[in-house]
Amino acid sequence: MQQTASTPEGLPALEARLQRDLALLNLPPKAWVPETPWAAGELLDVAVIGGGLSGLCAAAALRFLGITRLAVLDRAAAGTEGPWVTTARMRTLRTAKEVAGPALGVPSLTFRAWFEAQWGPEAWAAMFRIPRPMWMDYMVWYRRVLALPVRNGVEVSAIEPLPDGPVRIVTKTGVLHARRVVLATGIDGLGGPAVPAALRDLPRRFWAHSAEAIEIASLAGKRVGVVGAGASAMDNAAVALEAGAASVDILIRRPQMPRIDKFTGIGSKGMAHGFMGLPMEDKWRFFRLANDAQLPAPRQSVLRVSAFPNARFLFGCPILAAREDRGALRVETPRGVLRLDFLILATGFAIAPETRPELRAIAPHIRRWADSYTPPPEERDDALAQHPDLGPGFEFQERLPGACPGLSRIACFTFPAVLSHGKLTSGIPSVSEGARRLAEAMARSLFVEDRALIRDQFDRYDTAELQGDEWTPWTGPLESDSDAAA
């Protein structure tokens, strides 16, 4: 049957085209990193911790540079990496569907190519934004077609750089070593949920953070409070309402809803590549002003909540105190007292690597922005000050030089890298730019470290290009007076 413009080509055809595209680009190229002798078990050149969006894209970028002795470690079961089908609760992604995401410059690797191959360009044109579960399906395909070496069910419990050696990685199932480590552990990868002090001592049956697993169906008939005004707050309020909550009160400390995403106004390839070159004071000022403005929730997310008559937006309403009272919560606010059955905290994340068991050995040595930059008093921001001050390849830097040899072998490809590198690790839009920067820096550092082995390869290489039969030596006489002959 002749294919028409509206007939999808199907995934097998797309995958054949992708393999052709990769072959035309010579991707992945030949492996080049010399094998390092190691007697203590498995030694990887790179271990990527986290098999979500950032981890998969980083692994693909490394393979596209010929680094092949690598593994991606993720504690989740295959097909559930990242938040997409676990703790994320939006209907669609918040990112515009047109962004290329983790495609690394290969058109046939984009979500759009994957989607149109199955449903066609008309369906693409009709879609507003990408359905969240569909993005997980795409990431599963991305991993498969690139043959990325993901090891599921591997939970890392300790990361420790050895002096003059690789990084020791302890997992629940054994120990392995890697010359370089990439932390691709998401938005909370250097800490965990931020919980307001007024709520920390409440029994856990009364509250959960928005990043945690919540039995949404159990909220039916209950009085639910949601703390926050961002996208996560709206998503969680919406699913509670859709599950049949008796009421949902959204407690917002600000006097009005944030409305403008300041970074959207300057989003560009210039921003992606240029931000890292800014002086520290300019980087700080951008993010401090953005924090002051706060990131607004998407319009559709807010409308999803306000469609319910039993939803209330309570502005100027921070929680002052809360306690258990007769089997429920008594919540005090500047606007009065609320009685609630359950609270969902959409309160973001704290950067506190010392609270994560796997980072405990290195946490005291990580240089923070507080160690490197002192803003003017009017620009103080204690949360920004905790961001890691990273090197040009996302590598950690020592707070006290020489106190933790090998710390720079660990790269921080998580959300808190944004203050050093710009918004390359904050989601889908610029993840390819970030992964390329990471991979190029890692390839450079491995090459420099292996320079003696590579020089030895150089010296030992003796495959002749010319065999000696490509020319015939001239044995006849030469003219004695060429000028006269002319």
Short mmCIF file of C-alpha atoms in Angstrom, two decimals:
data_model
loop_
_atom_site.label_atom_id
_atom_site.label_comp_id
_atom_site.label_asym_id
_atom_site.label_seq_id
_atom_site.Cartn_x
_atom_site.Cartn_y
_atom_site.Cartn_z
CA MET A 1 0.00 0.00 0.00
CA GLN A 2 1.34 3.42 -0.88
CA GLN A 3 2.08 5.52 2.20
CA THR A 4 0.32 8.87 2.37
CA ALA A 5 1.34 11.95 4.31
CA SER A 6 -1.06 10.97 7.10
CA THR A 7 0.05 7.33 7.40
CA PRO A 8 2.49 6.91 10.30
CA GLU A 9 5.68 5.13 9.33
CA GLY A 10 5.70 3.00 12.47
CA LEU A 11 8.44 2.49 15.04
CA PRO A 12 10.38 -0.18 13.09
CA ALA A 13 10.82 2.26 10.20
CA LEU A 14 11.84 5.06 12.56
CA GLU A 15 14.34 2.80 14.29
CA ALA A 16 15.88 1.84 10.95
CA ARG A 17 16.14 5.53 10.09
CA LEU A 18 17.71 6.26 13.46
CA GLN A 19 20.35 3.59 12.96
CA ARG A 20 21.10 5.05 9.52
CA ASP A 21 21.39 8.56 11.02
CA LEU A 22 23.75 7.33 13.71
CA ALA A 23 25.84 5.49 11.13
CA LEU A 24 26.09 8.65 9.01
CA LEU A 25 27.30 10.53 12.09
CA ASN A 26 29.64 7.66 13.09
CA LEU A 27 27.87 7.36 16.43
CA PRO A 28 28.90 5.87 18.67
CA PRO A 29 32.54 6.08 17.53
CA LYS A 30 35.20 3.53 18.42
CA ALA A 31 36.09 3.16 22.08
CA TRP A 32 39.38 4.84 22.93
CA VAL A 33 39.80 4.92 26.73
CA PRO A 34 42.68 2.57 27.65
CA GLU A 35 41.75 -0.21 30.03
CA THR A 36 43.11 0.43 33.49
CA PRO A 37 44.45 -2.59 35.39
CA TRP A 38 42.45 -3.09 38.59
CA ALA A 39 42.63 -6.04 40.94
CA ALA A 40 39.74 -5.16 43.23
CA GLY A 41 36.80 -6.28 41.11
CA GLU A 42 34.88 -4.35 38.48
CA LEU A 43 36.28 -1.01 37.36
CA LEU A 44 34.14 1.23 35.17
CA ASP A 45 35.38 4.31 33.42
CA VAL A 46 32.13 6.10 34.33
CA ALA A 47 29.28 5.19 36.66
CA VAL A 48 26.12 7.25 36.21
CA ILE A 49 23.92 7.16 39.29
CA GLY A 50 20.32 7.69 38.25
CA GLY A 51 18.56 6.32 35.19
CA GLY A 52 16.03 9.06 34.60
CA LEU A 53 16.12 11.79 31.95
CA SER A 54 19.48 13.29 32.97
CA GLY A 55 21.20 9.96 33.59
CA LEU A 56 20.16 8.45 30.27
CA CYS A 57 21.10 11.57 28.32
CA ALA A 58 24.48 11.75 30.08
CA ALA A 59 25.16 8.09 29.31
CA ALA A 60 24.23 8.59 25.65
CA ALA A 61 26.49 11.66 25.39
CA LEU A 62 29.39 9.71 26.91
CA ARG A 63 28.89 6.83 24.47
CA PHE A 64 28.73 9.33 21.59
CA LEU A 65 32.28 10.35 22.60
CA GLY A 66 33.59 6.78 22.61
CA ILE A 67 33.42 6.16 26.36
CA THR A 68 31.90 2.70 26.57
CA ARG A 69 32.97 1.12 29.88
CA LEU A 70 30.10 2.71 31.74
CA ALA A 71 26.98 1.72 33.61
CA VAL A 72 23.84 3.53 34.72
CA LEU A 73 22.71 2.52 38.21
CA ASP A 74 19.11 3.02 39.30
CA ARG A 75 17.27 1.66 42.31
CA ALA A 76 13.90 1.63 40.55
CA ALA A 77 12.44 -1.15 38.44
CA ALA A 78 12.83 -0.82 34.68
CA GLY A 79 10.24 1.54 33.27
CA THR A 80 9.71 3.46 36.51
CA GLU A 81 12.91 5.54 36.64
CA GLY A 82 12.42 9.20 37.46
CA PRO A 83 9.14 10.71 38.67
CA TRP A 84 7.03 10.27 35.54
CA VAL A 85 4.86 7.33 36.62
CA THR A 86 5.45 7.46 40.37
CA THR A 87 5.34 10.83 42.13
CA ALA A 88 4.62 13.24 39.25
CA ARG A 89 0.92 14.11 39.17
CA MET A 90 0.48 16.55 36.29
CA ARG A 91 -1.57 15.45 33.31
CA THR A 92 0.95 16.71 30.76
CA LEU A 93 4.55 17.85 30.87
CA ARG A 94 5.09 21.52 31.65
CA THR A 95 7.62 21.83 28.85
CA ALA A 96 6.58 22.92 25.36
CA LYS A 97 6.28 19.85 23.16
CA GLU A 98 8.62 21.29 20.51
CA VAL A 99 11.82 21.15 22.58
CA ALA A 100 14.29 18.52 21.41
CA GLY A 101 15.07 17.30 24.93
CA PRO A 102 17.64 14.49 25.18
CA ALA A 103 17.99 13.91 21.41
CA LEU A 104 21.63 15.16 21.36
CA GLY A 105 21.18 16.73 17.92
CA VAL A 106 19.79 13.58 16.25
CA PRO A 107 16.36 14.38 14.70
CA SER A 108 15.17 10.76 14.60
CA LEU A 109 15.85 10.46 18.34
CA THR A 110 13.41 13.22 19.34
CA PHE A 111 10.09 12.69 21.07
CA ARG A 112 8.38 14.22 18.05
CA ALA A 113 9.89 11.64 15.70
CA TRP A 114 8.85 8.85 18.09
CA PHE A 115 5.31 10.24 18.39
CA GLU A 116 4.74 10.93 14.69
CA ALA A 117 6.05 7.49 13.74
CA GLN A 118 3.14 6.01 15.68
CA TRP A 119 0.32 8.54 15.39
CA GLY A 120 1.26 10.86 12.53
CA PRO A 121 1.86 14.61 12.09
CA GLU A 122 -1.83 15.52 12.38
CA ALA A 123 -1.98 14.04 15.87
CA TRP A 124 1.20 15.91 16.73
CA ALA A 125 -0.29 19.20 15.57
CA ALA A 126 -3.45 18.56 17.59
CA MET A 127 -1.60 17.76 20.84
CA PHE A 128 -1.18 20.68 23.27
CA ARG A 129 1.52 19.18 25.47
CA ILE A 130 3.03 15.75 25.99
CA PRO A 131 1.00 13.43 28.25
CA ARG A 132 3.12 12.54 31.26
CA PRO A 133 2.90 8.70 31.02
CA MET A 134 3.71 8.93 27.32
CA TRP A 135 7.00 10.64 28.16
CA MET A 136 7.94 7.58 30.25
CA ASP A 137 7.14 5.37 27.25
CA TYR A 138 9.47 7.51 25.14
CA MET A 139 12.27 7.30 27.72
CA VAL A 140 11.95 3.49 27.74
CA TRP A 141 12.27 3.52 23.93
CA TYR A 142 15.23 5.96 24.10
CA ARG A 143 17.07 3.62 26.43
CA ARG A 144 16.34 0.59 24.25
CA VAL A 145 17.28 1.99 20.85
CA LEU A 146 20.56 3.41 22.18
CA ALA A 147 21.31 0.18 24.07
CA LEU A 148 22.18 2.13 27.19
CA PRO A 149 23.69 -0.07 29.94
CA VAL A 150 21.20 0.49 32.77
CA ARG A 151 21.30 -1.73 35.85
CA ASN A 152 17.99 -1.59 37.68
CA GLY A 153 17.38 -2.48 41.29
CA VAL A 154 20.78 -1.09 42.33
CA GLU A 155 20.62 1.25 45.31
CA VAL A 156 23.80 3.15 46.10
CA SER A 157 24.53 3.47 49.82
CA ALA A 158 27.98 5.11 49.80
CA ILE A 159 30.26 7.01 47.42
CA GLU A 160 33.87 7.47 48.45
CA PRO A 161 36.77 8.71 46.28
CA LEU A 162 39.93 6.74 47.03
CA PRO A 163 43.19 8.70 47.31
CA ASP A 164 45.09 8.35 44.03
CA GLY A 165 42.49 5.85 42.81
CA PRO A 166 38.97 5.49 41.53
CA VAL A 167 35.70 6.16 43.32
CA ARG A 168 34.38 3.36 45.50
CA ILE A 169 30.64 2.80 45.11
CA VAL A 170 28.89 0.69 47.71
CA THR A 171 25.49 -0.72 46.77
CA LYS A 172 23.04 -2.93 48.62
CA THR A 173 24.24 -5.84 46.47
CA GLY A 174 28.00 -5.29 46.36
CA VAL A 175 30.87 -2.90 45.68
CA LEU A 176 32.15 -1.56 42.39
CA HIS A 177 34.62 1.13 41.39
CA ALA A 178 34.57 3.83 38.74
CA ARG A 179 37.15 6.31 37.56
CA ARG A 180 34.43 8.95 37.26
CA VAL A 181 30.97 9.21 38.79
CA VAL A 182 28.01 11.24 37.54
CA LEU A 183 25.29 12.07 40.04
CA ALA A 184 22.10 12.28 37.97
CA THR A 185 19.73 11.92 40.89
CA GLY A 186 17.20 14.61 40.10
CA ILE A 187 15.80 17.65 41.81
CA ASP A 188 16.45 16.32 45.31
CA GLY A 189 19.75 14.62 44.51
CA LEU A 190 21.78 16.70 46.99
CA GLY A 191 19.28 16.69 49.83
CA GLY A 192 15.61 16.00 50.28
CA PRO A 193 12.18 17.52 50.80
CA ALA A 194 12.05 20.87 52.56
CA VAL A 195 9.64 20.63 55.50
CA PRO A 196 8.57 23.79 57.37
CA ALA A 197 9.64 23.77 61.01
CA ALA A 198 6.04 24.09 62.21
CA LEU A 199 5.19 20.71 60.67
CA ARG A 200 8.25 18.53 61.34
CA ASP A 201 6.95 17.03 64.57
CA LEU A 202 3.51 16.11 63.26
CA PRO A 203 2.74 12.37 63.06
CA ARG A 204 3.46 11.19 59.54
CA ARG A 205 -0.06 9.82 59.07
CA PHE A 206 -1.20 13.42 58.75
CA TRP A 207 1.14 14.67 56.05
CA ALA A 208 3.33 13.85 53.06
CA HIS A 209 5.65 15.79 50.82
CA SER A 210 4.53 16.14 47.22
CA ALA A 211 7.60 14.18 46.07
CA GLU A 212 6.57 11.14 48.10
CA ALA A 213 4.25 8.30 47.24
CA ILE A 214 0.72 9.20 48.37
CA GLU A 215 -2.30 6.92 48.35
CA ILE A 216 -4.43 9.45 46.53
CA ALA A 217 -7.60 7.34 46.69
CA SER A 218 -7.44 7.51 50.50
CA LEU A 219 -8.12 11.27 50.33
CA ALA A 220 -11.72 10.74 49.24
CA GLY A 221 -14.07 12.50 51.64
CA LYS A 222 -11.25 14.19 53.55
CA ARG A 223 -10.38 17.80 54.23
CA VAL A 224 -7.05 18.28 52.52
CA GLY A 225 -4.60 21.14 52.76
CA VAL A 226 -1.89 21.78 50.17
CA VAL A 227 1.02 24.06 51.07
CA GLY A 228 2.52 26.01 48.19
CA ALA A 229 1.66 27.92 45.03
CA GLY A 230 3.81 26.26 42.39
CA ALA A 231 3.13 23.63 39.79
CA SER A 232 3.50 20.73 42.21
CA ALA A 233 1.00 22.31 44.60
CA MET A 234 -1.55 22.64 41.82
CA ASP A 235 -0.99 19.09 40.57
CA ASN A 236 -1.44 17.60 44.03
CA ALA A 237 -4.48 19.72 44.80
CA ALA A 238 -6.01 18.61 41.51
CA VAL A 239 -5.52 14.88 42.07
CA ALA A 240 -6.96 15.17 45.59
CA LEU A 241 -10.04 16.92 44.21
CA GLU A 242 -10.39 14.40 41.40
CA ALA A 243 -10.17 11.60 43.97
CA GLY A 244 -13.20 13.01 45.79
CA ALA A 245 -11.69 15.07 48.61
CA ALA A 246 -14.38 16.85 50.58
CA SER A 247 -12.40 20.08 50.32
CA VAL A 248 -8.95 21.28 49.35
CA ASP A 249 -7.46 24.41 50.86
CA ILE A 250 -4.34 25.72 49.13
CA LEU A 251 -2.25 27.60 51.71
CA ILE A 252 -0.08 30.23 50.02
CA ARG A 253 2.17 32.46 52.09
CA ARG A 254 2.43 35.13 49.40
CA PRO A 255 -0.27 37.81 49.03
CA GLN A 256 -0.85 36.87 45.38
CA MET A 257 -0.14 34.11 42.89
CA PRO A 258 3.25 34.23 41.12
CA ARG A 259 2.55 34.95 37.45
CA ILE A 260 5.79 35.37 35.49
CA ASP A 261 8.62 32.92 34.80
CA LYS A 262 11.52 35.34 34.44
CA PHE A 263 13.89 32.79 32.90
CA THR A 264 11.43 32.07 30.09
CA GLY A 265 11.97 35.63 28.88
CA ILE A 266 15.69 35.03 28.26
CA GLY A 267 15.64 31.34 27.40
CA SER A 268 17.88 30.74 24.38
CA LYS A 269 20.94 28.87 23.18
CA GLY A 270 22.89 31.93 24.25
CA MET A 271 21.62 31.45 27.78
CA ALA A 272 22.39 27.72 27.69
CA HIS A 273 25.98 28.25 26.59
CA GLY A 274 26.72 31.69 27.99
CA PHE A 275 25.51 31.59 31.58
CA MET A 276 28.53 29.66 32.82
CA GLY A 277 30.80 32.47 31.65
CA LEU A 278 29.11 35.12 33.80
CA PRO A 279 30.81 36.50 36.92
CA MET A 280 29.51 35.00 40.14
CA GLU A 281 27.70 38.18 41.10
CA ASP A 282 25.66 38.11 37.89
CA LYS A 283 24.78 34.43 38.27
CA TRP A 284 23.68 35.05 41.83
CA ARG A 285 21.58 38.06 40.91
CA PHE A 286 19.71 36.20 38.15
CA PHE A 287 18.68 33.39 40.46
CA ARG A 288 17.95 35.57 43.46
CA LEU A 289 15.60 37.73 41.40
CA ALA A 290 13.98 34.62 39.93
CA ASN A 291 13.50 33.20 43.43
CA ASP A 292 11.92 36.45 44.55
CA ALA A 293 9.47 36.32 41.66
CA GLN A 294 8.94 32.55 42.14
CA LEU A 295 8.14 30.17 39.32
CA PRO A 296 4.42 30.23 38.46
CA ALA A 297 2.35 27.13 37.93
CA PRO A 298 1.19 26.51 34.34
CA ARG A 299 -2.16 28.10 33.53
CA GLN A 300 -3.75 24.74 32.73
CA SER A 301 -2.65 23.35 36.10
CA VAL A 302 -4.33 26.18 37.99
CA LEU A 303 -7.50 25.89 35.91
CA ARG A 304 -7.58 22.17 36.68
CA VAL A 305 -7.91 23.09 40.37
CA SER A 306 -10.21 26.08 40.12
CA ALA A 307 -12.74 24.01 38.14
CA PHE A 308 -13.78 22.48 41.50
CA PRO A 309 -16.11 24.55 43.73
CA ASN A 310 -14.67 22.91 46.86
CA ALA A 311 -11.17 24.28 46.23
CA ARG A 312 -10.05 27.44 48.04
CA PHE A 313 -6.97 29.56 47.28
CA LEU A 314 -5.90 31.09 50.60
CA PHE A 315 -3.34 33.87 50.05
CA GLY A 316 -1.27 35.40 52.84
CA CYS A 317 -1.80 32.17 54.71
CA PRO A 318 1.43 30.55 55.95
CA ILE A 319 1.15 27.88 58.62
CA LEU A 320 2.16 29.29 61.99
CA ALA A 321 1.58 26.13 64.02
CA ALA A 322 -0.10 22.77 63.69
CA ARG A 323 -0.97 19.96 66.08
CA GLU A 324 -3.10 16.88 66.31
CA ASP A 325 -6.53 17.57 67.75
CA ARG A 326 -9.27 14.98 68.12
CA GLY A 327 -8.01 12.77 65.31
CA ALA A 328 -7.42 15.61 62.87
CA LEU A 329 -5.10 18.59 62.46
CA ARG A 330 -5.58 21.99 64.00
CA VAL A 331 -3.69 24.39 61.71
CA GLU A 332 -3.10 27.99 62.80
CA THR A 333 -2.64 30.68 60.15
CA PRO A 334 -2.69 34.51 60.20
CA ARG A 335 -6.20 34.27 58.76
CA GLY A 336 -7.58 31.91 61.37
CA VAL A 337 -7.66 28.23 62.29
CA LEU A 338 -8.27 25.37 59.85
CA ARG A 339 -9.27 21.82 60.70
CA LEU A 340 -7.77 19.40 58.19
CA ASP A 341 -7.42 15.66 57.84
CA PHE A 342 -4.29 15.63 55.69
CA LEU A 343 -1.59 18.00 54.48
CA ILE A 344 0.43 17.77 51.25
CA LEU A 345 3.60 19.85 51.35
CA ALA A 346 4.61 21.20 47.95
CA THR A 347 7.42 23.11 49.61
CA GLY A 348 10.38 22.25 47.41
CA PHE A 349 13.70 20.71 48.36
CA ALA A 350 16.60 21.52 50.64
CA ILE A 351 20.22 21.21 49.52
CA ALA A 352 21.76 19.19 52.32
CA PRO A 353 24.12 16.47 51.06
CA GLU A 354 25.05 15.58 54.64
CA THR A 355 21.54 14.13 55.06
CA ARG A 356 21.99 11.60 52.27
CA PRO A 357 23.77 8.39 53.35
CA GLU A 358 25.47 7.89 50.00
CA LEU A 359 27.03 11.38 50.14
CA ARG A 360 27.99 11.44 53.81
CA ALA A 361 31.70 10.82 53.16
CA ILE A 362 32.05 13.71 50.72
CA ALA A 363 29.44 16.19 52.01
CA PRO A 364 31.75 18.08 54.40
CA HIS A 365 34.25 18.64 51.59
CA ILE A 366 31.92 20.00 48.89
CA ARG A 367 32.54 23.65 48.21
CA ARG A 368 29.28 25.63 48.40
CA TRP A 369 28.55 29.06 47.06
CA ALA A 370 28.66 30.25 50.67
CA ASP A 371 32.38 29.34 50.61
CA SER A 372 33.09 31.22 47.37
CA TYR A 373 30.85 34.25 47.17
CA THR A 374 29.54 36.84 49.61
CA PRO A 375 26.65 38.83 48.15
CA PRO A 376 25.72 42.33 49.24
CA PRO A 377 23.53 42.26 52.37
CA GLU A 378 20.42 43.19 50.39
CA GLU A 379 20.96 40.19 48.09
CA ARG A 380 21.42 37.57 50.78
CA ASP A 381 19.74 34.24 50.05
CA ASP A 382 20.54 31.39 52.42
CA ALA A 383 19.08 28.72 50.13
CA LEU A 384 21.17 29.83 47.14
CA ALA A 385 24.26 29.88 49.34
CA GLN A 386 23.98 26.10 49.79
CA HIS A 387 24.26 25.32 46.07
CA PRO A 388 27.51 23.57 45.15
CA ASP A 389 30.17 25.71 43.50
CA LEU A 390 30.99 23.44 40.57
CA GLY A 391 33.84 23.35 38.09
CA PRO A 392 33.43 23.71 34.30
CA GLY A 393 32.57 20.01 33.85
CA PHE A 394 29.99 19.92 36.68
CA GLU A 395 32.67 18.46 38.97
CA PHE A 396 32.61 19.04 42.71
CA GLN A 397 35.37 21.23 44.09
CA GLU A 398 36.99 20.91 47.48
CA ARG A 399 36.11 23.32 50.23
CA LEU A 400 39.67 22.94 51.57
CA PRO A 401 42.15 22.01 48.81
CA GLY A 402 43.76 18.65 49.46
CA ALA A 403 41.28 17.57 52.14
CA CYS A 404 39.37 15.16 49.88
CA PRO A 405 41.56 13.94 47.01
CA GLY A 406 39.50 12.64 44.14
CA LEU A 407 36.40 14.70 44.89
CA SER A 408 36.62 16.26 41.43
CA ARG A 409 36.10 12.80 39.94
CA ILE A 410 32.44 13.15 40.92
CA ALA A 411 30.20 15.30 38.73
CA CYS A 412 26.99 16.87 39.97
CA PHE A 413 24.51 16.59 37.09
CA THR A 414 21.53 17.34 39.34
CA PHE A 415 19.22 20.33 39.72
CA PRO A 416 21.46 22.26 42.19
CA ALA A 417 24.04 22.66 39.39
CA VAL A 418 21.92 25.48 37.96
CA LEU A 419 23.60 28.27 39.92
CA SER A 420 27.00 27.36 38.47
CA HIS A 421 25.94 26.23 34.98
CA GLY A 422 22.55 27.77 34.29
CA LYS A 423 19.32 25.90 33.64
CA LEU A 424 20.87 22.83 32.01
CA THR A 425 19.87 20.40 34.76
CA SER A 426 16.41 21.73 35.55
CA GLY A 427 14.44 19.56 33.15
CA ILE A 428 13.91 18.68 29.51
CA PRO A 429 14.69 21.84 27.47
CA SER A 430 18.50 22.06 27.72
CA VAL A 431 19.45 18.60 28.95
CA SER A 432 21.35 17.81 25.73
CA GLU A 433 23.51 20.91 26.09
CA GLY A 434 24.26 19.95 29.68
CA ALA A 435 25.02 16.32 28.83
CA ARG A 436 27.40 17.35 26.05
CA ARG A 437 29.24 19.74 28.36
CA LEU A 438 29.53 17.03 30.98
CA ALA A 439 30.68 14.34 28.53
CA GLU A 440 33.25 16.56 26.81
CA ALA A 441 34.79 17.55 30.13
CA MET A 442 34.86 13.93 31.27
CA ALA A 443 36.48 12.78 28.02
CA ARG A 444 39.09 15.50 28.36
CA SER A 445 39.92 14.59 31.95
CA LEU A 446 40.21 10.87 31.14
CA PHE A 447 42.45 11.62 28.17
CA VAL A 448 44.75 13.79 30.26
CA GLU A 449 44.85 11.22 33.03
CA ASP A 450 45.66 8.47 30.52
CA ARG A 451 48.24 10.47 28.62
CA ALA A 452 51.09 8.07 29.48
CA LEU A 453 49.14 5.06 28.19
CA ILE A 454 48.05 6.98 25.12
CA ARG A 455 51.63 8.08 24.48
CA ASP A 456 52.65 4.43 24.74
CA GLN A 457 50.02 3.54 22.15
CA PHE A 458 51.41 6.33 19.99
CA ASP A 459 54.94 5.00 20.30
CA ARG A 460 53.97 1.38 19.64
CA TYR A 461 51.74 2.04 16.65
CA ASP A 462 53.54 0.71 13.57
CA THR A 463 50.89 0.02 10.96
CA ALA A 464 52.31 1.46 7.76
CA GLU A 465 50.05 3.52 5.52
CA LEU A 466 52.51 3.23 2.63
CA GLN A 467 53.83 -0.18 1.57
CA GLY A 468 56.74 0.98 -0.61
CA ASP A 469 55.13 -0.03 -3.91
CA GLU A 470 53.30 3.25 -4.40
CA TRP A 471 56.17 4.96 -6.28
CA THR A 472 59.22 4.23 -8.48
CA PRO A 473 62.53 5.89 -7.54
CA TRP A 474 64.14 7.92 -10.35
CA THR A 475 67.63 6.60 -11.01
CA GLY A 476 68.46 8.48 -14.21
CA PRO A 477 70.69 11.55 -14.61
CA LEU A 478 69.58 15.06 -13.62
CA GLU A 479 69.97 17.98 -15.98
CA SER A 480 73.19 19.84 -15.11
CA ASP A 481 71.96 23.26 -16.30
CA SER A 482 68.25 23.40 -15.96
CA ASP A 483 68.13 27.16 -16.54
CA ALA A 484 69.93 26.82 -19.86
CA ALA A 485 67.72 23.91 -20.88
CA ALA A 486 64.67 26.03 -20.23
#
